[in-house]
Coordinates of C-alpha atoms in Angstrom, one line a residue:
X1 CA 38.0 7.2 -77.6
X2 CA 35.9 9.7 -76.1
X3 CA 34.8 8.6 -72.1
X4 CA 31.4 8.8 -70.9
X5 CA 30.2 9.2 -67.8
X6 CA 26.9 8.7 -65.7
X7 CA 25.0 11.7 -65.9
X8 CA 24.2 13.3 -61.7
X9 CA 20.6 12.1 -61.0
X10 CA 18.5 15.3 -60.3
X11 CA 15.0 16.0 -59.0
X12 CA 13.3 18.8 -59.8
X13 CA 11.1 20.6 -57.4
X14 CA 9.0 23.8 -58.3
X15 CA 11.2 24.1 -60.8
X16 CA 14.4 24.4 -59.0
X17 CA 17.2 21.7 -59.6
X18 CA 18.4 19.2 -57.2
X19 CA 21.7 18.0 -57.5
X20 CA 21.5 14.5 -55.5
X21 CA 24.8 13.9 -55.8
X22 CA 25.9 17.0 -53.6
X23 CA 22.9 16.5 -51.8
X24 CA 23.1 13.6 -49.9
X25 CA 26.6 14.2 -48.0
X26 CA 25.0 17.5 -46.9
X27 CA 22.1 16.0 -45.8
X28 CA 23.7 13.4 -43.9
X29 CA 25.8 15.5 -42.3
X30 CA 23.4 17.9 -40.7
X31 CA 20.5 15.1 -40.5
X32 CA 23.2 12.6 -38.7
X33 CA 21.4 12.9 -35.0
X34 CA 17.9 12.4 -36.4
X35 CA 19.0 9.1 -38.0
X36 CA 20.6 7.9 -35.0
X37 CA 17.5 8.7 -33.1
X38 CA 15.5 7.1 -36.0
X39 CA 17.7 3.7 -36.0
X40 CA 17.8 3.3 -31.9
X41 CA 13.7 4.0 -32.2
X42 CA 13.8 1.3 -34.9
X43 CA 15.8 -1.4 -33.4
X44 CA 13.7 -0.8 -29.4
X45 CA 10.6 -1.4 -31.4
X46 CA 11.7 -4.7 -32.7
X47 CA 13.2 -5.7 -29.5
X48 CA 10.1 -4.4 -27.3
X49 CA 7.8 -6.4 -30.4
X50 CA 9.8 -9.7 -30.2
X51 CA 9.7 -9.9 -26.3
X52 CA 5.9 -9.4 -26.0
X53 CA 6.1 -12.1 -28.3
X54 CA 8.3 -14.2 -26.7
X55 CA 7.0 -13.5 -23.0
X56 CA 3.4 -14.0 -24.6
X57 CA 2.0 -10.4 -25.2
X58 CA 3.4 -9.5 -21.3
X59 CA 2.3 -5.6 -22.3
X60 CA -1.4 -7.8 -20.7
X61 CA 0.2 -9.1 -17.8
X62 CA 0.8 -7.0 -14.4
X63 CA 4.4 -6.3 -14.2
X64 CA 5.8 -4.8 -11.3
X65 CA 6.1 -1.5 -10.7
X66 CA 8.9 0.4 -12.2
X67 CA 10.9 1.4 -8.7
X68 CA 14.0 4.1 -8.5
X69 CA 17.6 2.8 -8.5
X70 CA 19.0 2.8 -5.4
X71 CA 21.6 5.7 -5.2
X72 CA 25.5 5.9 -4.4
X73 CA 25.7 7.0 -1.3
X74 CA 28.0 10.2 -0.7
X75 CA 30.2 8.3 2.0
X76 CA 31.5 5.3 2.7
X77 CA 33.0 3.9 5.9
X78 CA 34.6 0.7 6.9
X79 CA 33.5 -1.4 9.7
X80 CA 37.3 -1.2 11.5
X81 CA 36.8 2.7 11.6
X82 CA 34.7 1.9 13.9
X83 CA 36.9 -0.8 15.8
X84 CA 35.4 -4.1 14.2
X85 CA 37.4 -6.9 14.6
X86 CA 36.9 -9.3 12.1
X87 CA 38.5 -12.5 14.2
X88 CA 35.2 -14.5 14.6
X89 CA 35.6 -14.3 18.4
X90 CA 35.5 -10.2 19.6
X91 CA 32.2 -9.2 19.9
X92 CA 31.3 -6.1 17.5
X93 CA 28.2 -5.2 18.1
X94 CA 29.4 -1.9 19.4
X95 CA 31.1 -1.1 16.2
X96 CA 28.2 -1.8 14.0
X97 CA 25.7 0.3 16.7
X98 CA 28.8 3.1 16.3
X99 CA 28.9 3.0 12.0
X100 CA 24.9 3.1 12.0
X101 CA 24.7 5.9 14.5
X102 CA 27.4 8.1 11.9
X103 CA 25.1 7.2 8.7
X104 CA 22.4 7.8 10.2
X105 CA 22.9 11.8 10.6
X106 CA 23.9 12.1 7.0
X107 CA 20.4 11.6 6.0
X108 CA 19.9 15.1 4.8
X109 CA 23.1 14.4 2.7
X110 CA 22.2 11.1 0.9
X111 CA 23.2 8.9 3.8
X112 CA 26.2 6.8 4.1
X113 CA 28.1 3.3 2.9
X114 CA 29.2 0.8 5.6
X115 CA 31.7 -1.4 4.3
X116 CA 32.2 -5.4 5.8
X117 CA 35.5 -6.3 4.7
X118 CA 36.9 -10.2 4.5
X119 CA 36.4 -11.5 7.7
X120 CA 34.5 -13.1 10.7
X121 CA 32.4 -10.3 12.4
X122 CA 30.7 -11.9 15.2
X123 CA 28.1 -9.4 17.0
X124 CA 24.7 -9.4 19.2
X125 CA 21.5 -8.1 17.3
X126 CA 21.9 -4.7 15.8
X127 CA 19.6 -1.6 13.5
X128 CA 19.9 0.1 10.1
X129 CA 19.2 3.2 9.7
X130 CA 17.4 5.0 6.4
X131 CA 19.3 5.7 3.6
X132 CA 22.1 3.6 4.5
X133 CA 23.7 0.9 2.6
X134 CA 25.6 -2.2 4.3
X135 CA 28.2 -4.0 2.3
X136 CA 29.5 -7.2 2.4
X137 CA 32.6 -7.8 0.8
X138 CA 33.0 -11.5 -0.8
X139 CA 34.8 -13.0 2.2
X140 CA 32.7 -11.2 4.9
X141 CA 30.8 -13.4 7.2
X142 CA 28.4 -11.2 10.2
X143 CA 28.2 -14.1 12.9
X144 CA 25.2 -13.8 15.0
X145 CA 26.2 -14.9 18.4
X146 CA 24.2 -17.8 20.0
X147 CA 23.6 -16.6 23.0
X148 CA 20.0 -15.6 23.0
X149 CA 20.9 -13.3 26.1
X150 CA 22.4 -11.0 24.2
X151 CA 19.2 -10.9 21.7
X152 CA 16.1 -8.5 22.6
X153 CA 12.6 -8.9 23.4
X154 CA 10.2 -7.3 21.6
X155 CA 6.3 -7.4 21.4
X156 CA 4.6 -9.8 19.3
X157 CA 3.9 -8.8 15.5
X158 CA 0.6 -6.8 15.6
X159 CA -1.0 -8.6 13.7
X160 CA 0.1 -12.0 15.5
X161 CA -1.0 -11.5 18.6
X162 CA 1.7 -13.8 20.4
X163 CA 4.8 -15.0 19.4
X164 CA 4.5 -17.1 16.8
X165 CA 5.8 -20.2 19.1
X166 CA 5.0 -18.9 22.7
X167 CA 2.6 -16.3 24.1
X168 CA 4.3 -12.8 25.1
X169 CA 7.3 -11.1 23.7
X170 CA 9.8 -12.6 21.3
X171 CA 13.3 -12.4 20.3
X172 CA 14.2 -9.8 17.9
X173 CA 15.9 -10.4 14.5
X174 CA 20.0 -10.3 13.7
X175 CA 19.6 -7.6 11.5
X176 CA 16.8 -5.6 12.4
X177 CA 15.0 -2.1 10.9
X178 CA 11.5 -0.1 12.0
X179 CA 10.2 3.0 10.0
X180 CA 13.1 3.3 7.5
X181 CA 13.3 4.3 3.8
X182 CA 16.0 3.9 1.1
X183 CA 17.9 0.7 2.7
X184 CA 20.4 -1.8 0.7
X185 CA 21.7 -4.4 2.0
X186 CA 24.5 -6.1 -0.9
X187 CA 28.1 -6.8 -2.0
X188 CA 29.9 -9.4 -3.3
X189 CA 28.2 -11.9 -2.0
X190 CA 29.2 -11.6 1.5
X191 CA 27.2 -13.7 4.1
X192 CA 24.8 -12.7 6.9
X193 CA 25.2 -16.3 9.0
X194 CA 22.8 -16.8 12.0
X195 CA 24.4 -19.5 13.6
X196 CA 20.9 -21.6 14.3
X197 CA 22.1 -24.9 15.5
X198 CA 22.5 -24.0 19.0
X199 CA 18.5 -22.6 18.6
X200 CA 17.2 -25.5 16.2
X201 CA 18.6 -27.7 19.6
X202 CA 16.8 -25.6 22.5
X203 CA 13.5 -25.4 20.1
X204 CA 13.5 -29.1 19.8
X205 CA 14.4 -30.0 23.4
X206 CA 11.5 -26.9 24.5
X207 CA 14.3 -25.0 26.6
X208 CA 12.9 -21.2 24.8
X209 CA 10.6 -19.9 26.6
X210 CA 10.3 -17.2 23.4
X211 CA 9.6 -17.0 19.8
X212 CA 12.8 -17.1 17.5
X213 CA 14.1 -14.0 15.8
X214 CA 14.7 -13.8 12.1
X215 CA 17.9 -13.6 10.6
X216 CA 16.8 -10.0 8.8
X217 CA 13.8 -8.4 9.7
X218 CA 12.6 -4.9 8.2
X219 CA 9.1 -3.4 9.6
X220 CA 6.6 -0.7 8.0
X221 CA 9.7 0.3 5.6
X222 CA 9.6 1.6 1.8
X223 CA 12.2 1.6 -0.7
X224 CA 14.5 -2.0 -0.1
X225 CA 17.2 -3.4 -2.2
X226 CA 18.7 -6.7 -0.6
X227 CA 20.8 -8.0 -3.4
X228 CA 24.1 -10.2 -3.9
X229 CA 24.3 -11.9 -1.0
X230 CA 24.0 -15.1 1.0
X231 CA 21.8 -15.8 4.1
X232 CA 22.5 -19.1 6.1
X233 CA 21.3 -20.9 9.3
X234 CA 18.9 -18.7 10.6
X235 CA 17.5 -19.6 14.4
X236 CA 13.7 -19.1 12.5
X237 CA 13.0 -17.1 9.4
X238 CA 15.4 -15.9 7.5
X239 CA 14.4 -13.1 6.1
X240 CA 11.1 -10.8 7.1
X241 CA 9.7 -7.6 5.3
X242 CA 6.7 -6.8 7.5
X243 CA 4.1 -4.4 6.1
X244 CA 6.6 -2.5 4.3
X245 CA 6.8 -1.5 0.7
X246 CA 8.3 -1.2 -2.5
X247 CA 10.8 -4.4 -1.5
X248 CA 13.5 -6.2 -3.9
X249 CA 15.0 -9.2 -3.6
X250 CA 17.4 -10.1 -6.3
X251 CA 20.4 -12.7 -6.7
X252 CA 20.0 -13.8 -2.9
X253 CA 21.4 -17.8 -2.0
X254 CA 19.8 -19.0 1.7
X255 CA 20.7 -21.8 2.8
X256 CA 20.0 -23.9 5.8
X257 CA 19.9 -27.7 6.6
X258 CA 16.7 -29.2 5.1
X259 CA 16.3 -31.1 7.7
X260 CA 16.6 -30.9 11.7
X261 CA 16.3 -26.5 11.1
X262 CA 12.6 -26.6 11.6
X263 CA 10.7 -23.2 10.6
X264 CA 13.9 -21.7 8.9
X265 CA 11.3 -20.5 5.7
X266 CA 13.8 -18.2 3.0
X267 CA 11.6 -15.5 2.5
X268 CA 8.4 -14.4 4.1
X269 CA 6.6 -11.4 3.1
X270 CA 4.1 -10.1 5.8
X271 CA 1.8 -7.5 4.9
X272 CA 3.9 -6.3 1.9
X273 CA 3.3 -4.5 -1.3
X274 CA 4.8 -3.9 -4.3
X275 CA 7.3 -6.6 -3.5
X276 CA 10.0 -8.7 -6.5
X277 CA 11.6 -11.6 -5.6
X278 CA 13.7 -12.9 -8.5
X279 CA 17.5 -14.7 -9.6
X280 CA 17.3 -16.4 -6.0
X281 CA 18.4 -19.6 -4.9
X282 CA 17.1 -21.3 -1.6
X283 CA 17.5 -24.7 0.2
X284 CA 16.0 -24.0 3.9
X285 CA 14.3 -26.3 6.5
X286 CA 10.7 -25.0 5.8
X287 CA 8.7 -23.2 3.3
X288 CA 11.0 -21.7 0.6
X289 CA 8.7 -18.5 0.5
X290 CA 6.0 -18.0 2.0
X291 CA 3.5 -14.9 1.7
X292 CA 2.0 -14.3 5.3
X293 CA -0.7 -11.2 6.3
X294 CA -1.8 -11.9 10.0
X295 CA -3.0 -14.5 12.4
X296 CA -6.8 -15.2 12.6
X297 CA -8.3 -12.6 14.3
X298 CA -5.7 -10.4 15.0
X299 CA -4.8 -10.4 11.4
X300 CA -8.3 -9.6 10.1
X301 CA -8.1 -6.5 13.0
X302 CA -4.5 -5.0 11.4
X303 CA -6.1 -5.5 8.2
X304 CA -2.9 -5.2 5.6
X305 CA -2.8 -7.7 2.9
X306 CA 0.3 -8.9 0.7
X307 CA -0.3 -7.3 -2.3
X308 CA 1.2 -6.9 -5.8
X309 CA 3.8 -9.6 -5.4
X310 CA 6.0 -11.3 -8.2
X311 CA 8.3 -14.0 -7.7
X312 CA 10.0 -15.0 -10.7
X313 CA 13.7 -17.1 -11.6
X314 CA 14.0 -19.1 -9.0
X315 CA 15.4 -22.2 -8.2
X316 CA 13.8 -23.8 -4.8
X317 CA 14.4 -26.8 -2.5
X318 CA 12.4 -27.9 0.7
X319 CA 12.2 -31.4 1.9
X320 CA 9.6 -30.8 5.1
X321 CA 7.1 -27.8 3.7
X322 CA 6.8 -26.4 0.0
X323 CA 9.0 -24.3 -2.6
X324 CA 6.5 -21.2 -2.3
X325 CA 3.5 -21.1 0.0
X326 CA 0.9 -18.6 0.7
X327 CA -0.3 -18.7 4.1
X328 CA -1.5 -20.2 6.7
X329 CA -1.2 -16.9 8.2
X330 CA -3.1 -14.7 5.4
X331 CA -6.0 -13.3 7.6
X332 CA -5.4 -9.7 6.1
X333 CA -6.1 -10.9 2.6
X334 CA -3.4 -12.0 -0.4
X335 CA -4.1 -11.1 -3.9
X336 CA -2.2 -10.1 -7.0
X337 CA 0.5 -12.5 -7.1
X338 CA 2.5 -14.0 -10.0
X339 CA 4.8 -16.7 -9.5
X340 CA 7.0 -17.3 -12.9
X341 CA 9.6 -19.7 -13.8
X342 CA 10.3 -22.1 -10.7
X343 CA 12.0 -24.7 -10.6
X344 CA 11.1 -26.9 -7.3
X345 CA 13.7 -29.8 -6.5
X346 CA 13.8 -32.8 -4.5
X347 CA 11.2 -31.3 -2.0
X348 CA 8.0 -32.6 -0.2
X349 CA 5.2 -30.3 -2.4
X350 CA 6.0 -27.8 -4.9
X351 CA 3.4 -24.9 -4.1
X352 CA 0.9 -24.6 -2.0
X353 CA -2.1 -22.6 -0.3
X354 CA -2.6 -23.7 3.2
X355 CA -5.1 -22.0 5.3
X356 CA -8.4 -22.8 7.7
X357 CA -12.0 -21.9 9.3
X358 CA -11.0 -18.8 11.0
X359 CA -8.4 -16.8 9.1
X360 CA -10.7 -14.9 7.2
X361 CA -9.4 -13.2 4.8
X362 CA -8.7 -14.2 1.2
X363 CA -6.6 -15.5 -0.9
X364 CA -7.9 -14.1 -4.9
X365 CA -5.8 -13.0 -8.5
X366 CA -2.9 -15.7 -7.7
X367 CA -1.4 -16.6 -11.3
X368 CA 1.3 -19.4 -11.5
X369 CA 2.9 -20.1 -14.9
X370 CA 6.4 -21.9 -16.2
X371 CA 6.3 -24.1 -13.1
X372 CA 8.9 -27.3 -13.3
X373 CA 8.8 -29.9 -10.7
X374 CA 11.6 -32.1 -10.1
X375 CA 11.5 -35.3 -7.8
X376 CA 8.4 -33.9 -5.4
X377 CA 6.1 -35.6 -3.4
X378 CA 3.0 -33.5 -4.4
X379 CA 3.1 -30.8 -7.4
X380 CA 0.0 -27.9 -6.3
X381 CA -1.4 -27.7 -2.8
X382 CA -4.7 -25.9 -1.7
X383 CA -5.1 -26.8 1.6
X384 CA -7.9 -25.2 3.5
X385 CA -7.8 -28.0 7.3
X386 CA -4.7 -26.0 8.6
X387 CA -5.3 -25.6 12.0
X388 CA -3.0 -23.5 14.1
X389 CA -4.8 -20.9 15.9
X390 CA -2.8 -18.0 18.1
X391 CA -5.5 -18.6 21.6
X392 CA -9.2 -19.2 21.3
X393 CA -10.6 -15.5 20.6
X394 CA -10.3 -16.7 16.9
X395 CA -13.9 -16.2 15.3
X396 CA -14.5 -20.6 14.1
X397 CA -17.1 -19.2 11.0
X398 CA -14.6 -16.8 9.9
X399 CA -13.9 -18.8 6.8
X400 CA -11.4 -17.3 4.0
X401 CA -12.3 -16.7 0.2
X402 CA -9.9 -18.8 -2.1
X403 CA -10.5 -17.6 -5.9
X404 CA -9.2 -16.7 -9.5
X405 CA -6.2 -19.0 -9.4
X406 CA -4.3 -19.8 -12.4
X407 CA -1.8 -22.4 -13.2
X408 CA -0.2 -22.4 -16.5
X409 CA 2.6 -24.5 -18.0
X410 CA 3.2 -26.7 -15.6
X411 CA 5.9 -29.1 -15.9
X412 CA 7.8 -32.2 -14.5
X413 CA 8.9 -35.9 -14.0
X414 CA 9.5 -38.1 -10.8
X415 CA 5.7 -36.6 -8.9
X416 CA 4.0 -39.0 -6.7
X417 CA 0.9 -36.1 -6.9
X418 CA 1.2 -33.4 -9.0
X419 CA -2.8 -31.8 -7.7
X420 CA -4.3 -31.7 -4.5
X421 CA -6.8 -29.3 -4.0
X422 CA -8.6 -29.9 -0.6
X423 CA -11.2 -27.6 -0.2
X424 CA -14.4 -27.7 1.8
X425 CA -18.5 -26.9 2.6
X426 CA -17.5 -24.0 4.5
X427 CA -14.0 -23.0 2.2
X428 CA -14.6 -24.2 -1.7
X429 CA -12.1 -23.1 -4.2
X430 CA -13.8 -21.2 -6.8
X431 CA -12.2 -20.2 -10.5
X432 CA -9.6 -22.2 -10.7
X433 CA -7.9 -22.7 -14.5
X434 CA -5.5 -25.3 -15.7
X435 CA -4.0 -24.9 -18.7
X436 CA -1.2 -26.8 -20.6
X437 CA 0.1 -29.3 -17.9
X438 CA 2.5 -32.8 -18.8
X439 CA 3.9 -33.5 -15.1
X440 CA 5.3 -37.5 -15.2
X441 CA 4.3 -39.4 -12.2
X442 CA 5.7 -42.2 -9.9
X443 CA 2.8 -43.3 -8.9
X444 CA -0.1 -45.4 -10.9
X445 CA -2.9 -44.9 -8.7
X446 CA -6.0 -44.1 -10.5
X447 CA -6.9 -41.3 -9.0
X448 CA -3.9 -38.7 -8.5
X449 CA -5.4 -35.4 -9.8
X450 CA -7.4 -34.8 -6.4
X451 CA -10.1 -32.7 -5.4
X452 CA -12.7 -31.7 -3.2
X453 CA -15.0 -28.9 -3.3
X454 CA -13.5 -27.1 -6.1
X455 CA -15.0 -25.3 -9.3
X456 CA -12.8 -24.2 -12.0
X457 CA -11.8 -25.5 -15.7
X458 CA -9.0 -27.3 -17.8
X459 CA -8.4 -25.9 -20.5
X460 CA -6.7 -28.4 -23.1
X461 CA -5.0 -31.1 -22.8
X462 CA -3.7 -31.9 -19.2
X463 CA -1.4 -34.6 -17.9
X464 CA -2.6 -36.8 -15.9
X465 CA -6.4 -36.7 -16.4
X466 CA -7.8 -34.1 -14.4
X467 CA -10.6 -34.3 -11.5
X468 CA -14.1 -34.9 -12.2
X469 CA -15.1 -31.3 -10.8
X470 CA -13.3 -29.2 -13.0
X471 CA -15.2 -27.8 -16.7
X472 CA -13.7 -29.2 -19.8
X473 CA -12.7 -26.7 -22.5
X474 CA -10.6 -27.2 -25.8
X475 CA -7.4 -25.4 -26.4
X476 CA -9.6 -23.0 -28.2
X477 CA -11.2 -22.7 -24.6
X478 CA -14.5 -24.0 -26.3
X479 CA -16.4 -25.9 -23.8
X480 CA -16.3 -29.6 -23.6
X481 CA -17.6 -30.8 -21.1
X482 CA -20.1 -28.9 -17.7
X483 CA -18.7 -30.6 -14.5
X484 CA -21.8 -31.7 -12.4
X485 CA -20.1 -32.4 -9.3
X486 CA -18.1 -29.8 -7.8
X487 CA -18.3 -30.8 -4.2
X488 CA -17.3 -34.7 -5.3
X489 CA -14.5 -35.7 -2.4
X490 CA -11.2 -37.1 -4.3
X491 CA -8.5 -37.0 -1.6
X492 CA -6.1 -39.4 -0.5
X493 CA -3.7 -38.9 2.6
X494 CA -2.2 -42.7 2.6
X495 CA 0.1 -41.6 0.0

């Protein structure tokens, strides 16, 4: 039997033979980077394709901006080089004011790592300096002491005017910072723990004659990474970026009583831009977050608004105020803000704008989408009565602009009200859109979509029946139905 065999496919080309056969491992072989290249091209494509698709074509959206990795600092030092004692009772501030003081002249060299091992550091207010990271390890607790003796008095916030709770000077934060760059604060989930009860008691019983401090407060800085760690029971707000930029906030718990801790809000950013507050979980005594930019007229003077803010992933509980708030104090203007997948819990109101005549200011561009409310007294919250003025230089007819707010996917069961939207003659809420809401309700009143003074559309169908002020559009945002009475009052206070 005589064998036959396949014959080598050739090509021919100009008329020279091409053995494929020998070809193909050669060209394999020399081509092998460009068809790695080629596949990883391939396969990002796919992946970059199938997430605009799945975050709804976000290559649209404003995403914050991309911000440099913090680096590894060059040295590292422990907090007992310095003589801490981690016992809970020695006092060590001087060992933190001794670590900063060494980190902070190796700037020019990348600056320097302070370490807080497992243990109970208890110490009196104390600085960063730039480029410096501070550690905790996972069984590290700072104390602040209680005694507001040991804790500084410093002018009021520029763009306050007062303290925020008595006229003059106020009490400086735990953890404080002015004019830094390039600052982490992280670890293992260590915990920064102000020890409030002793201050929630004095506030109550009116034996301060001074504003709180914050737990952490860092002013007109760039470049912050506070990350993997837990803040608790702080004697006000917990933690304060004020006019600073370039901010992250990732994979923080804070947690203080929710009730009987009164103005312990989680997060407030003041005057900030370019700011990401995501992966957090909080359970305070007052607002969750809440965006500030100045007081009334003081505000409207310093003139720096909150800015290019997104707040996404987070889980949020607060029985006395609201999961995420702008305002009241947003005299220098708030605009660009996203707020994404939130998940409010057992809490008095969800979100909320809260503001009055003579703020000034403006509140514009605010986008909420993939909001879920669970067990809340009222869903959204505009707000515009909020009167709380710093003295009585306030200008009464400077009234803010509330406009271009979106709410999107809004979700939820167990809501007494899941809108109010209180606006006014001198303060209506223009360009407002509603879009794809179902929130279950507790309450069978007839009228629990509120409003007053607003303009603005729904667009689809919306659960329960909107207000009669807003424009009816179908999914395919043709119009339904022209609203013919914007300014028709629809609120209700009794419940």
């Amino acid at each position: 039997m005589v064998e036959t065999s396949t014959p080598t496919p050739t090509w021919r080309f100009h008329g020279h033979r091409l053995d494929i056969k020998r070809w193909i491992p050669t060209f394999f072989s020399s081509h092998k980077t460009l068809f790695t290249v080629l596949w990883i091209a391939a396969f990002a494509s796919v992946f970059v394709w199938q997430r605009n698709i799945v975050d709804g074509f976000s290559i649209f959206r404003w995403e914050a901006p991309a911000r440099a990795m913090p680096r590894l600092r060059p040295v590292a030092f422990n907090l007992t080089d310095f003589g801490g004692v981690g016992d809970g009772v020695t006092l060590n501030t001087e060992a933190f004011e001794r670590a900063v003081s060494a980190i902070s002249k190796l700037m020019k060299k990348g600056g320097g790592q302070l370490n807080v091992p497992d243990g109970n550091w208890l110490t009196a207010p104390f600085n960063l300096t730039s480029h410096m990271t501070l550690f905790l390890a996972e069984g590290a607790v700072i104390l602040g002491i209680d005694d507001e003796k040991y804790w500084p008095l410093m002018p009021p916030l520029p763009s306050y005017g007062k303290g925020r709770e008595h006229p003059g000077p106020r009490y400086g934060s735990l953890i404080h910072g002015q004019h830094l760059k390039d600052v982490v604060i992280t670890g293992h989930n260590g915990t920064i723990n102000g020890q409030g009860q002793t201050w929630w008691k004095k506030y109550r019983k009116k034996l301060l004659n001074h504003t709180r401090g914050p737990l952490v407060q860092i002013m007109w800085s760039s470049d912050i990474v506070i990350s993997n760690i837990t803040l608790r029971d702080s004697p006000f707000w917990t933690l304060h970026p004020y006019d600073c930029k370039n901010v992250t906030v990732r994979n923080v718990t804070i947690l203080a009583p929710i009730s009987e801790a009164p103005n312990t809000d989680g997060i407030d950013p003041d005057s900030c831009e370019d700011m990401v507050i995501e992966d957090c979980y909080i359970s305070v005594g007052d607002d969750g977050i809440a965006i500030k930019s100045g007081w009334d007229q003081y505000g409207v003077a310093y003139g720096r608004p909150s800015t290019n803010i997104l707040i996404r992933n987070l889980v949020v509980r607060s029985m006395v105020s609201a999961g995420v708030s702008i305002g009241s104090e947003m005299s220098g203007g708030v605009s660009n803000v996203t707020v994404e997948n939130l998940y409010v819990w057992n809490s008095r109101r969800a979100v909320r704008i809260k503001t009055s005549p003579g703020r000034g200011g403006y509140v514009r561009h605010i986008t909420y989408r993939n909001l879920t409310f669970y067990n809340v007294r009222v869903g959204i919250v505009i707000k515009t009565d909020y009167n709380e003025h710093p003295d009585e230089g306030f200008d009464p007819k400077a009234f803010p602009v509330l406009e271009d707010i979106t709410y999107t996917s809004i979700h939820g069961e167990g809501v007494r009200v899941p809108v109010r939207i209180h606006g006014s003659e001198e303060i209506p809420v223009r360009n407002v859109t509603f879009r794809d809401m179902s929130v279950g309700i507790t309450y069978k009143k007839k009228h629990i979509f509120q409003c007053a003074f607003v303009q603005g559309r729904v667009i689809g169908t919306v659960f329960p029946a909107p207000c009669e002020n807003l424009d009816l559009y179908d999914e395919h945002e043709h119009l339904i139905k022209r609203s013919d009475s914007q300014n028709a009052t629809d609120i209700d206070y009794d419940f």
